[in-house]
Coordinates of C-alpha atoms (C1' of nucleotides) in Angstrom, one line a residue:
Chain A
M1 CA 0.1 0.0 -0.1
S2 CA 1.6 3.4 -1.1
P3 CA 0.7 6.3 1.1
Y4 CA 1.3 8.4 -2.2
D5 CA -1.8 6.8 -3.6
P6 CA -4.9 9.2 -2.4
S7 CA -7.1 6.2 -3.1
A8 CA -5.4 4.1 -0.7
F9 CA -7.0 6.0 2.4
P10 CA -10.2 7.5 3.0
P11 CA -10.6 11.3 3.1
F12 CA -11.8 12.9 6.6
A13 CA -12.7 15.9 7.9
V14 CA -10.9 17.3 11.0
T15 CA -12.5 19.7 13.1
V16 CA -11.5 21.3 16.7
D17 CA -13.9 21.3 19.2
L18 CA -13.6 23.6 22.4
V19 CA -14.4 22.8 26.1
V20 CA -14.0 26.5 27.3
L21 CA -14.4 26.3 31.1
T22 CA -14.9 29.4 33.7
V23 CA -16.2 29.8 37.3
R24 CA -19.0 32.2 37.3
R25 CA -21.1 32.6 40.8
H26 CA -19.5 29.6 42.6
A27 CA -20.3 27.4 39.8
L28 CA -17.9 25.6 37.0
C29 CA -19.5 26.8 33.8
A30 CA -18.7 25.8 30.1
L31 CA -19.4 28.0 26.8
V32 CA -22.2 26.6 24.3
V33 CA -23.6 27.8 21.2
R34 CA -27.1 27.3 20.0
R35 CA -26.9 25.1 16.8
G36 CA -28.8 27.1 13.7
E37 CA -29.1 24.0 11.7
Q38 CA -29.7 20.4 11.2
P39 CA -28.7 18.0 12.8
F40 CA -29.4 18.7 16.4
Q41 CA -31.0 22.1 15.1
G42 CA -31.7 24.4 18.4
R43 CA -29.7 22.0 20.6
W44 CA -26.7 23.3 22.5
A45 CA -23.1 22.4 21.3
L46 CA -19.5 23.0 22.2
P47 CA -18.1 25.6 20.0
G48 CA -15.6 24.5 17.2
G49 CA -14.9 24.4 13.4
F50 CA -13.1 23.1 10.6
V51 CA -9.4 22.9 10.5
R52 CA -8.1 24.7 7.6
G53 CA -5.5 23.0 5.4
D54 CA -2.5 25.0 6.4
E55 CA -3.3 25.3 10.0
D56 CA -1.8 23.5 12.9
L57 CA -4.3 21.8 15.7
G58 CA -3.7 24.3 18.3
A59 CA -3.8 27.2 16.0
A60 CA -7.2 26.1 14.7
A61 CA -8.3 26.0 18.4
A62 CA -6.9 29.4 19.2
R63 CA -8.6 31.0 16.0
E64 CA -12.0 29.5 17.0
L65 CA -11.7 30.5 20.7
A66 CA -10.7 34.2 19.6
E67 CA -13.8 34.1 17.2
E68 CA -16.0 32.9 19.7
T69 CA -15.2 34.9 22.9
G70 CA -12.2 37.2 21.7
L71 CA -10.0 35.5 24.3
C72 CA -6.2 35.5 23.2
A73 CA -5.1 32.0 24.5
H74 CA -1.7 30.9 25.3
D75 CA -1.1 27.5 23.8
P76 CA 1.9 26.0 26.2
S77 CA 3.3 23.8 23.4
A78 CA 4.3 27.2 21.7
P79 CA 6.8 29.5 23.7
G80 CA 5.2 32.8 24.6
V81 CA 3.6 34.5 27.6
D82 CA 0.3 33.6 29.1
N83 CA -1.7 36.8 28.3
G84 CA -5.3 35.1 28.7
A85 CA -6.7 31.8 28.8
H86 CA -4.9 28.6 29.1
L87 CA -5.3 26.0 26.2
E88 CA -4.4 22.6 25.8
Q89 CA -5.3 19.7 23.5
L90 CA -7.9 17.3 25.5
A91 CA -8.5 14.3 23.4
T92 CA -9.6 13.1 20.0
Y93 CA -13.2 11.7 19.1
G94 CA -13.4 9.7 15.8
D95 CA -16.5 7.4 16.1
P96 CA -17.6 6.7 12.5
Q97 CA -21.2 7.4 13.7
R98 CA -20.4 10.6 15.6
D99 CA -21.8 12.9 13.0
P100 CA -24.6 11.6 10.8
R101 CA -23.4 13.8 7.8
M102 CA -20.1 12.5 7.2
R103 CA -16.9 11.0 8.8
V104 CA -15.6 13.7 11.1
V105 CA -12.4 13.4 13.4
S106 CA -12.6 16.0 16.0
V107 CA -9.8 17.2 18.1
A108 CA -11.0 18.7 21.3
H109 CA -9.3 21.4 23.1
L110 CA -9.6 22.2 26.7
V111 CA -9.5 26.1 27.5
L112 CA -9.5 27.4 31.1
A113 CA -10.4 31.5 31.3
P114 CA -11.3 34.0 33.9
D115 CA -14.9 34.9 34.1
L116 CA -15.5 36.9 31.1
P117 CA -18.3 39.4 30.1
A118 CA -21.2 37.9 28.0
P119 CA -19.9 35.7 25.2
R120 CA -20.6 37.2 21.5
A121 CA -22.0 34.7 18.9
G122 CA -19.9 33.9 16.0
G123 CA -20.0 31.6 12.8
D124 CA -23.1 29.7 12.4
A125 CA -24.2 29.8 15.9
N126 CA -27.5 31.7 16.7
S127 CA -26.3 32.5 20.3
A128 CA -23.7 31.6 22.9
R129 CA -24.0 31.3 26.6
W130 CA -22.2 29.9 29.9
A131 CA -24.3 27.1 31.0
P132 CA -23.3 25.4 34.4
V133 CA -21.7 22.0 33.5
D134 CA -23.9 20.2 36.2
E135 CA -26.7 21.4 33.9
L136 CA -25.5 20.3 30.9
L137 CA -24.3 17.1 32.0
E138 CA -27.4 16.2 33.9
G139 CA -28.5 12.8 33.5
S140 CA -26.0 12.4 30.3
D141 CA -25.8 8.5 31.1
R142 CA -28.3 7.0 28.9
S143 CA -31.0 9.7 29.0
A144 CA -31.4 12.3 26.3
T145 CA -28.7 14.9 27.0
V146 CA -29.0 18.6 26.4
L147 CA -25.9 18.6 24.1
A148 CA -25.5 17.7 20.4
F149 CA -23.4 15.0 19.0
D150 CA -21.0 13.3 21.7
H151 CA -20.3 16.8 23.2
A152 CA -21.8 15.5 26.6
R153 CA -19.0 12.9 26.7
I154 CA -16.4 15.4 25.7
L155 CA -17.5 18.2 28.0
A156 CA -17.2 15.3 30.5
D157 CA -13.7 14.6 29.7
G158 CA -12.7 18.2 29.7
V159 CA -14.1 18.9 33.3
E160 CA -12.6 15.7 34.7
R161 CA -9.3 16.9 33.1
A162 CA -9.5 20.5 34.7
R163 CA -10.5 18.7 38.2
S164 CA -7.4 16.5 38.4
K165 CA -5.0 18.9 36.9
I166 CA -5.6 21.5 39.3
E167 CA -4.3 19.0 41.8
Y168 CA -1.1 18.9 40.6
S169 CA -0.4 22.1 38.6
S170 CA -1.1 25.9 39.2
L171 CA -3.7 25.8 36.4
A172 CA -6.4 27.1 38.6
T173 CA -4.9 30.6 38.4
A174 CA -6.1 30.5 34.8
F175 CA -9.3 30.8 36.1
C176 CA -8.6 34.1 38.0
P177 CA -8.0 37.7 36.9
P178 CA -4.2 38.8 36.2
E179 CA -4.5 39.8 40.2
F180 CA -6.6 37.7 42.9
T181 CA -6.7 36.9 46.5
V182 CA -6.2 33.6 48.2
G183 CA -10.0 33.6 48.9
E184 CA -10.5 33.8 45.1
L185 CA -8.4 31.1 44.5
R186 CA -9.9 28.8 46.9
R187 CA -13.3 29.7 45.8
V188 CA -12.1 28.4 42.2
Y189 CA -10.9 25.4 43.7
E190 CA -14.3 25.0 45.6
A191 CA -16.3 25.3 42.4
V192 CA -14.2 23.0 40.2
W193 CA -14.3 20.2 42.8
G194 CA -17.7 21.1 44.4
V195 CA -16.2 20.7 47.9
A196 CA -15.6 23.1 50.8
L197 CA -11.9 23.8 51.7
D198 CA -10.7 24.9 55.2
P199 CA -9.6 28.4 54.2
R200 CA -6.9 28.6 56.6
N201 CA -5.2 25.6 55.6
F202 CA -5.8 26.5 52.0
H203 CA -3.9 29.6 52.7
R204 CA -1.2 28.2 54.2
K205 CA -0.7 25.8 51.5
V206 CA -0.7 28.0 48.6
T207 CA 1.3 30.5 50.0
G208 CA 3.8 28.0 51.3
T209 CA 4.2 26.7 47.9
P210 CA 7.5 28.3 46.2
G211 CA 6.5 30.0 42.9
F212 CA 2.8 29.4 43.2
L213 CA 2.0 32.8 44.0
V214 CA 3.9 36.0 44.1
P215 CA 2.6 39.2 46.1
A216 CA 1.4 41.9 43.6
G217 CA 1.7 44.4 46.1
G218 CA -1.8 45.8 46.8
T219 CA -4.7 44.7 48.9
T220 CA -8.8 44.8 48.2
T221 CA -11.8 44.4 50.1
R222 CA -13.7 43.6 46.9
Q223 CA -14.9 40.4 48.9
G224 CA -15.7 42.3 52.2
G225 CA -14.1 41.8 55.5
R226 CA -10.4 42.4 56.1
P227 CA -8.5 43.4 53.3
A228 CA -6.7 40.9 51.4
Q229 CA -3.2 40.7 49.7
L230 CA -3.3 40.4 46.1
F231 CA -1.2 38.1 44.3
R232 CA -0.1 37.0 40.5
A233 CA 0.4 33.4 39.4
G234 CA 4.0 32.6 40.1
G235 CA 6.4 30.9 37.6
A236 CA 5.9 27.5 39.0
T237 CA 3.6 25.3 37.0
L238 CA 3.8 21.9 38.9
L239 CA 2.8 21.7 42.6
N240 CA 4.9 19.5 44.7
P241 CA 3.3 18.3 46.8
P242 CA -0.1 18.7 45.0
M243 CA -3.3 20.0 46.4
L244 CA -5.4 17.5 48.0
R245 CA -8.8 17.0 46.8
P246 CA -11.1 15.7 49.6
E247 CA -12.8 12.6 49.4
V248 CA -16.3 12.3 47.9
Chain B
M1 CA -20.4 28.0 5.5
S2 CA -22.6 24.5 5.1
P3 CA -20.6 21.3 6.4
Y4 CA -22.6 19.7 3.8
D5 CA -20.4 21.0 1.0
P6 CA -17.5 18.9 0.5
S7 CA -15.4 21.7 -0.8
A8 CA -15.9 23.9 2.3
F9 CA -13.5 21.7 4.1
P10 CA -10.0 20.3 3.2
P11 CA -9.7 16.6 3.1
F12 CA -7.0 15.1 5.6
A13 CA -5.5 11.8 5.9
V14 CA -6.1 10.5 9.3
T15 CA -3.5 7.9 10.8
V16 CA -2.8 6.1 13.9
D17 CA 0.7 5.8 15.6
L18 CA 1.8 3.4 18.4
V19 CA 3.8 4.0 21.2
V20 CA 4.3 0.6 22.5
L21 CA 6.3 0.4 25.6
T22 CA 7.6 -2.7 27.5
V23 CA 10.4 -3.3 30.1
R24 CA 13.4 -5.8 29.0
R25 CA 16.5 -6.3 30.9
H26 CA 15.9 -3.3 33.4
A27 CA 15.4 -0.9 30.5
L28 CA 12.2 1.2 29.1
C29 CA 11.9 -0.1 25.5
A30 CA 9.7 0.9 22.7
L31 CA 8.5 -0.8 19.6
V32 CA 10.1 0.4 16.3
V33 CA 9.9 -0.5 12.7
R34 CA 12.3 0.6 9.7
R35 CA 10.9 2.4 7.2
G36 CA 11.0 0.6 3.8
E37 CA 10.4 3.5 1.4
Q38 CA 10.8 7.5 1.4
P39 CA 10.7 9.7 3.1
F40 CA 13.2 8.8 5.9
Q41 CA 13.8 5.3 4.2
G42 CA 15.9 3.2 6.4
R43 CA 15.3 5.4 9.5
W44 CA 13.3 4.0 12.5
A45 CA 9.6 4.8 13.1
L46 CA 6.7 4.2 15.5
P47 CA 4.5 1.4 14.1
G48 CA 1.3 2.9 12.6
G49 CA -1.4 3.2 9.5
F50 CA -4.2 4.7 8.1
V51 CA -7.3 4.6 9.8
R52 CA -10.0 3.0 7.7
G53 CA -13.1 4.5 6.7
D54 CA -15.7 2.8 9.0
E55 CA -13.4 2.4 11.7
D56 CA -13.1 3.9 15.6
L57 CA -9.8 5.5 16.5
G58 CA -9.2 3.0 19.3
A59 CA -10.2 0.1 16.9
A60 CA -7.6 1.1 14.4
A61 CA -4.9 1.2 17.1
A62 CA -5.9 -2.2 18.3
R63 CA -5.7 -3.5 14.8
E64 CA -2.5 -2.0 13.9
L65 CA -1.2 -3.3 17.2
A66 CA -2.5 -6.9 16.5
E67 CA -0.9 -6.8 12.8
E68 CA 2.7 -5.7 14.5
T69 CA 2.8 -7.6 17.6
G70 CA 0.0 -10.3 17.7
L71 CA -1.0 -8.6 21.1
C72 CA -4.8 -8.5 21.9
A73 CA -5.1 -5.0 23.7
H74 CA -7.6 -3.9 25.7
D75 CA -9.0 -0.4 25.0
P76 CA -10.4 0.7 28.6
S77 CA -13.0 3.0 26.9
A78 CA -14.9 -0.1 25.8
P79 CA -15.8 -2.7 28.4
G80 CA -14.3 -6.0 28.6
V81 CA -11.5 -8.0 30.3
D82 CA -7.9 -6.8 30.0
N83 CA -6.4 -10.1 28.2
G84 CA -3.2 -8.4 27.3
A85 CA -1.7 -5.1 26.9
H86 CA -3.3 -1.6 28.0
L87 CA -4.1 0.8 25.3
E88 CA -5.1 4.5 25.7
Q89 CA -5.3 7.3 23.4
L90 CA -2.3 9.6 23.8
A91 CA -2.0 13.1 21.7
T92 CA -3.1 14.0 18.2
Y93 CA -0.3 15.6 16.1
G94 CA -1.4 17.7 13.2
D95 CA 1.4 20.0 12.2
P96 CA 0.7 20.9 8.6
Q97 CA 4.7 19.7 7.8
R98 CA 5.1 16.9 9.9
D99 CA 4.5 14.6 6.6
P100 CA 6.2 15.9 3.4
R101 CA 3.9 14.0 1.1
M102 CA 0.6 15.2 2.4
R103 CA -1.6 16.9 5.1
V104 CA -1.6 13.7 7.7
V105 CA -3.2 13.9 11.2
S106 CA -1.9 11.2 13.5
V107 CA -3.9 10.0 16.4
A108 CA -1.1 8.6 18.6
H109 CA -1.9 5.7 21.0
L110 CA 0.1 4.5 23.9
V111 CA 0.5 0.9 24.8
L112 CA 2.0 -1.0 27.7
A113 CA 2.8 -4.5 27.5
P114 CA 4.7 -7.2 29.2
D115 CA 8.1 -8.4 27.8
L116 CA 7.3 -10.2 24.7
P117 CA 9.0 -12.6 22.3
A118 CA 10.8 -10.9 19.2
P119 CA 8.1 -8.7 17.4
R120 CA 7.5 -9.6 14.0
A121 CA 7.5 -7.3 11.2
G122 CA 4.4 -6.4 9.3
G123 CA 2.9 -4.1 6.6
D124 CA 5.4 -1.9 4.7
A125 CA 8.0 -2.3 7.3
N126 CA 11.1 -4.0 6.7
S127 CA 12.0 -5.1 10.1
A128 CA 10.8 -4.4 13.9
R129 CA 12.6 -4.4 17.1
W130 CA 12.6 -3.3 20.8
A131 CA 15.0 -0.3 21.3
P132 CA 15.3 1.4 24.8
V133 CA 14.0 4.8 24.8
D134 CA 17.1 6.4 26.1
E135 CA 18.7 5.7 22.5
L136 CA 15.8 6.6 20.8
L137 CA 15.5 9.9 22.3
E138 CA 19.3 10.6 22.6
G139 CA 20.0 14.1 21.5
S140 CA 16.6 14.7 20.5
D141 CA 16.5 18.2 21.2
R142 CA 18.0 20.2 18.4
S143 CA 20.4 17.7 16.9
A144 CA 19.2 14.9 14.4
T145 CA 17.2 12.0 15.8
V146 CA 17.1 8.7 14.9
L147 CA 13.2 8.5 14.5
A148 CA 11.5 9.6 11.5
F149 CA 8.8 12.4 11.3
D150 CA 7.9 13.7 14.5
H151 CA 8.1 10.3 16.2
A152 CA 10.8 11.4 18.8
R153 CA 8.2 14.0 20.2
I154 CA 5.3 11.3 20.1
L155 CA 7.4 8.8 22.0
A156 CA 8.9 11.6 24.3
D157 CA 5.1 12.3 25.2
G158 CA 4.2 8.7 25.5
V159 CA 7.3 7.9 27.8
E160 CA 6.2 10.9 29.9
R161 CA 2.3 9.8 30.2
A162 CA 3.8 6.3 31.4
R163 CA 6.1 7.6 33.8
S164 CA 3.4 9.9 35.5
K165 CA 0.5 7.6 35.3
I166 CA 2.2 4.5 37.0
E167 CA 2.4 7.0 40.0
Y168 CA -1.3 7.2 40.6
S169 CA -2.7 4.2 38.7
S170 CA -2.3 0.5 38.7
L171 CA -0.8 0.5 35.2
A172 CA 2.6 -0.6 35.9
T173 CA 0.9 -4.2 36.1
A174 CA 0.5 -4.1 32.4
F175 CA 4.2 -4.5 31.9
C176 CA 4.2 -7.5 33.9
P177 CA 3.2 -11.1 33.1
P178 CA -0.3 -12.2 34.5
E179 CA 1.3 -13.5 37.8
F180 CA 4.1 -11.7 39.1
T181 CA 6.2 -11.0 42.1
V182 CA 6.5 -7.6 44.4
G183 CA 10.1 -7.4 43.2
E184 CA 9.3 -7.9 39.6
L185 CA 6.9 -5.2 40.2
R186 CA 9.2 -2.8 41.6
R187 CA 12.0 -3.3 38.8
V188 CA 9.4 -2.3 36.2
Y189 CA 9.0 1.2 38.4
E190 CA 12.8 1.1 38.7
A191 CA 13.2 0.7 34.9
V192 CA 10.5 3.3 33.9
W193 CA 11.4 6.1 36.5
G194 CA 15.3 5.0 36.1
V195 CA 15.5 5.2 40.0
A196 CA 16.2 2.8 42.6
L197 CA 13.6 2.1 45.3
D198 CA 13.8 0.7 48.6
P199 CA 12.7 -2.9 48.4
R200 CA 11.2 -2.9 52.0
N201 CA 9.0 0.2 51.9
F202 CA 8.0 -0.9 48.4
H203 CA 6.7 -4.3 49.5
R204 CA 4.6 -2.7 52.2
K205 CA 3.4 0.1 50.1
V206 CA 1.9 -2.1 47.2
T207 CA 0.7 -4.7 49.4
G208 CA -0.8 -2.4 51.8
T209 CA -3.0 -0.7 49.1
P210 CA -6.4 -2.7 49.0
G211 CA -7.3 -4.0 45.5
F212 CA -3.8 -3.3 44.0
L213 CA -2.7 -6.7 44.1
V214 CA -4.1 -9.9 45.0
P215 CA -2.3 -13.1 45.7
A216 CA -2.4 -15.9 43.0
G217 CA -1.5 -18.5 45.6
G218 CA 1.8 -19.9 44.5
T219 CA 5.4 -18.8 44.9
T220 CA 8.4 -18.7 42.6
T221 CA 12.3 -18.3 42.6
R222 CA 13.1 -17.2 39.2
Q223 CA 14.7 -14.5 40.6
G224 CA 17.0 -16.3 42.8
G225 CA 17.0 -16.1 46.5
R226 CA 14.2 -16.6 48.9
P227 CA 10.6 -17.8 47.1
A228 CA 8.7 -14.9 46.5
Q229 CA 4.8 -14.8 46.4
L230 CA 3.0 -14.6 43.1
F231 CA 0.4 -12.0 42.9
R232 CA -2.1 -10.8 40.1
A233 CA -3.3 -7.3 39.4
G234 CA -6.3 -6.5 41.7
G235 CA -9.3 -4.7 40.6
A236 CA -8.2 -1.2 41.7
T237 CA -7.2 1.2 38.9
L238 CA -6.4 4.2 41.0
L239 CA -3.8 4.2 43.8
N240 CA -4.8 6.2 46.4
P241 CA -2.3 7.4 48.3
P242 CA -0.1 7.4 44.8
M243 CA 3.3 5.8 44.6
L244 CA 5.8 8.6 45.2
R245 CA 8.4 9.2 42.5
P246 CA 11.7 10.2 44.3
E247 CA 13.2 13.5 43.3
V248 CA 15.8 13.5 40.6
Chain C
dC1 C1' 28.6 -21.8 54.8
dC2 C1' 27.5 -18.0 51.7
dA3 C1' 25.1 -14.8 48.5
dA4 C1' 20.7 -13.0 47.1
dA5 C1' 16.3 -11.9 47.4
dA6 C1' 12.0 -11.9 50.0
dG7 C1' 9.4 -10.2 53.8
dT8 C1' 8.9 -7.7 58.9
dG9 C1' 9.9 -4.0 63.0
dT10 C1' 10.8 0.3 64.4
dT11 C1' 11.9 5.1 64.7
dG12 C1' 11.9 9.9 63.6
dC13 C1' 10.1 13.2 60.4
dT14 C1' 7.0 15.6 57.0
dC15 C1' 2.9 17.3 56.1
dG16 C1' -2.4 17.1 56.0
dT17 C1' -6.2 18.1 59.1
dA18 C1' -8.9 20.0 62.5
dC19 C1' -9.7 23.0 65.3
dA20 C1' -9.1 27.9 68.4
dC21 C1' -7.9 32.4 68.0
dC22 C1' -6.7 37.4 66.4
dC23 C1' -6.8 41.0 62.6
dA24 C1' -8.8 44.7 59.7
dT25 C1' -12.2 46.4 57.3
dG26 C1' -17.8 47.8 56.0
dT27 C1' -22.1 49.0 58.1
Chain D
dA1 C1' -20.8 46.9 68.3
dC2 C1' -20.6 43.4 65.0
dA3 C1' -20.6 40.6 61.0
dT4 C1' -17.4 39.1 57.5
dG5 C1' -13.7 37.6 55.5
dG6 C1' -8.3 37.3 55.9
dG7 C1' -4.4 35.4 58.3
dT8 C1' -1.7 32.6 62.3
dG9 C1' -0.8 29.0 65.9
dT10 C1' -1.0 24.3 67.6
dA11 C1' -1.9 19.6 68.5
dC12 C1' -2.9 15.1 66.4
dG13 C1' -2.3 11.6 63.3
dA14 C1' -1.1 9.4 58.9
dG15 C1' 2.3 8.0 55.9
dC16 C1' 7.0 8.1 54.0
dA17 C1' 12.2 7.3 54.4
dA18 C1' 15.7 5.1 56.4
dC19 C1' 17.6 2.1 58.5
dA20 C1' 18.3 -3.2 61.1
dC21 C1' 16.9 -7.6 61.1
dT22 C1' 15.2 -12.4 60.3
dT23 C1' 13.6 -16.0 56.4
dT24 C1' 14.4 -19.1 52.8
dT25 C1' 16.1 -20.5 48.6
dG26 C1' 20.5 -21.9 45.4
dG27 C1' 25.3 -23.2 44.8

DNA sequence: CCAAAAGTGTTGCTCGTACACCCATGT
DNA sequence: ACATGGGTGTACGAGCAACACTTTTGG
């Protein structure tokens, strides 16, 4: 079998789908767009689109993200400064039946973003919104799901990746604005994991991990109570020892 | 843009590449095949091939694995019993320039297998062999690498995945035969991590983790010394607390 | 007897947890 | 004054590292 012969392999459409997560009002939320056409017309779906002929996968994901949200994401596989959200490849979904129209292989990407103003609709989507992942994944075993295609599965995988990755990396700061307090960071962990954490021990833990947080200089009272010190994300990306997620 | 219109998106070739790892003679080894044609003719490459038109990605990886090694791998995303190697999706590589002939998106998969008899060559490969990953990755930063395409990068990602995943899962047993001793399992960890572990503490740790190992009943002296108890892999897949990898 | 590998005991230390307690602001 | 959230002190316990030590085979 010669790889030069175009008849020797079947052609595929390749897309990127985006799991864009943020924390709003103490809940983990995902960006979804309403489908304007068949199939699944009127249902919610993850944002995404076709990869262009001369475009890398991460670049396609970043482009789609910018089109949908205006976010300028940083792909850590490319050198550069993190000037916005975190973007990483999640997994690839290629079930022959996942799209009834044709054979589509979708390379899903995960984006972690700070809380944003209302998303703007783009492309062929009627509208876009942030939805709590709990609602989107409700009864997604067996029963009919609110999401189109296999997007409930993709979203679940993305949420699971985010939940485990903030354990051993500093990625939780990607959910925060450039300057944030220890309490705000703790509420991110609580929202993503869906648990309550001890504020005192959390404070000791994150401030005691070298390179996790660096003082930004100021204080704020935007949460009420005693003024809290402001921090930025430090240079460290891996947390050793990790944050421990409480049992069930 | 209508997704129905075939001219609206560029066609891609989709392949699977396999990072097949095993432990031989205290070294972590990967399966490589010699390329029989251009480009990179005569160089070593990871086994792989085109995904068929009606085939899921995991099924394509399992088929290629069987063609190359005769292994019957278990894809944990499908229900069933682990009757051989462990197989999981690794990552997807789609740089437009990664294959000089055409646009190829490759979905890499990771396979962990017990030590096997000499692999058999298959497909368009002249020959296949197990090579220590240290040799394959030697000087793979900047300098010319022994592996074709971007396979050094894919292999490095697979090795890194395996190294981190045996920390918090029972996957190290996938490198062992069905029945194995605690010492053999320890030598797997030592080979994959490239460190020496305390045999006493390791023994306590793995036998004390519920569900990690179940006694198989017999003993063996195939390693010399006092007879060692034989174990099988238990039902547990996640280790809590994890195995701790010693600092560099 | 000796080497080699298996398996157990014990001690000290690190770190997480579960509190009690004080600090600095807004109302 | 009091509520609210920020930040520190401390005691208990789980679990890991670093040993010494015994057990059971082969040569």
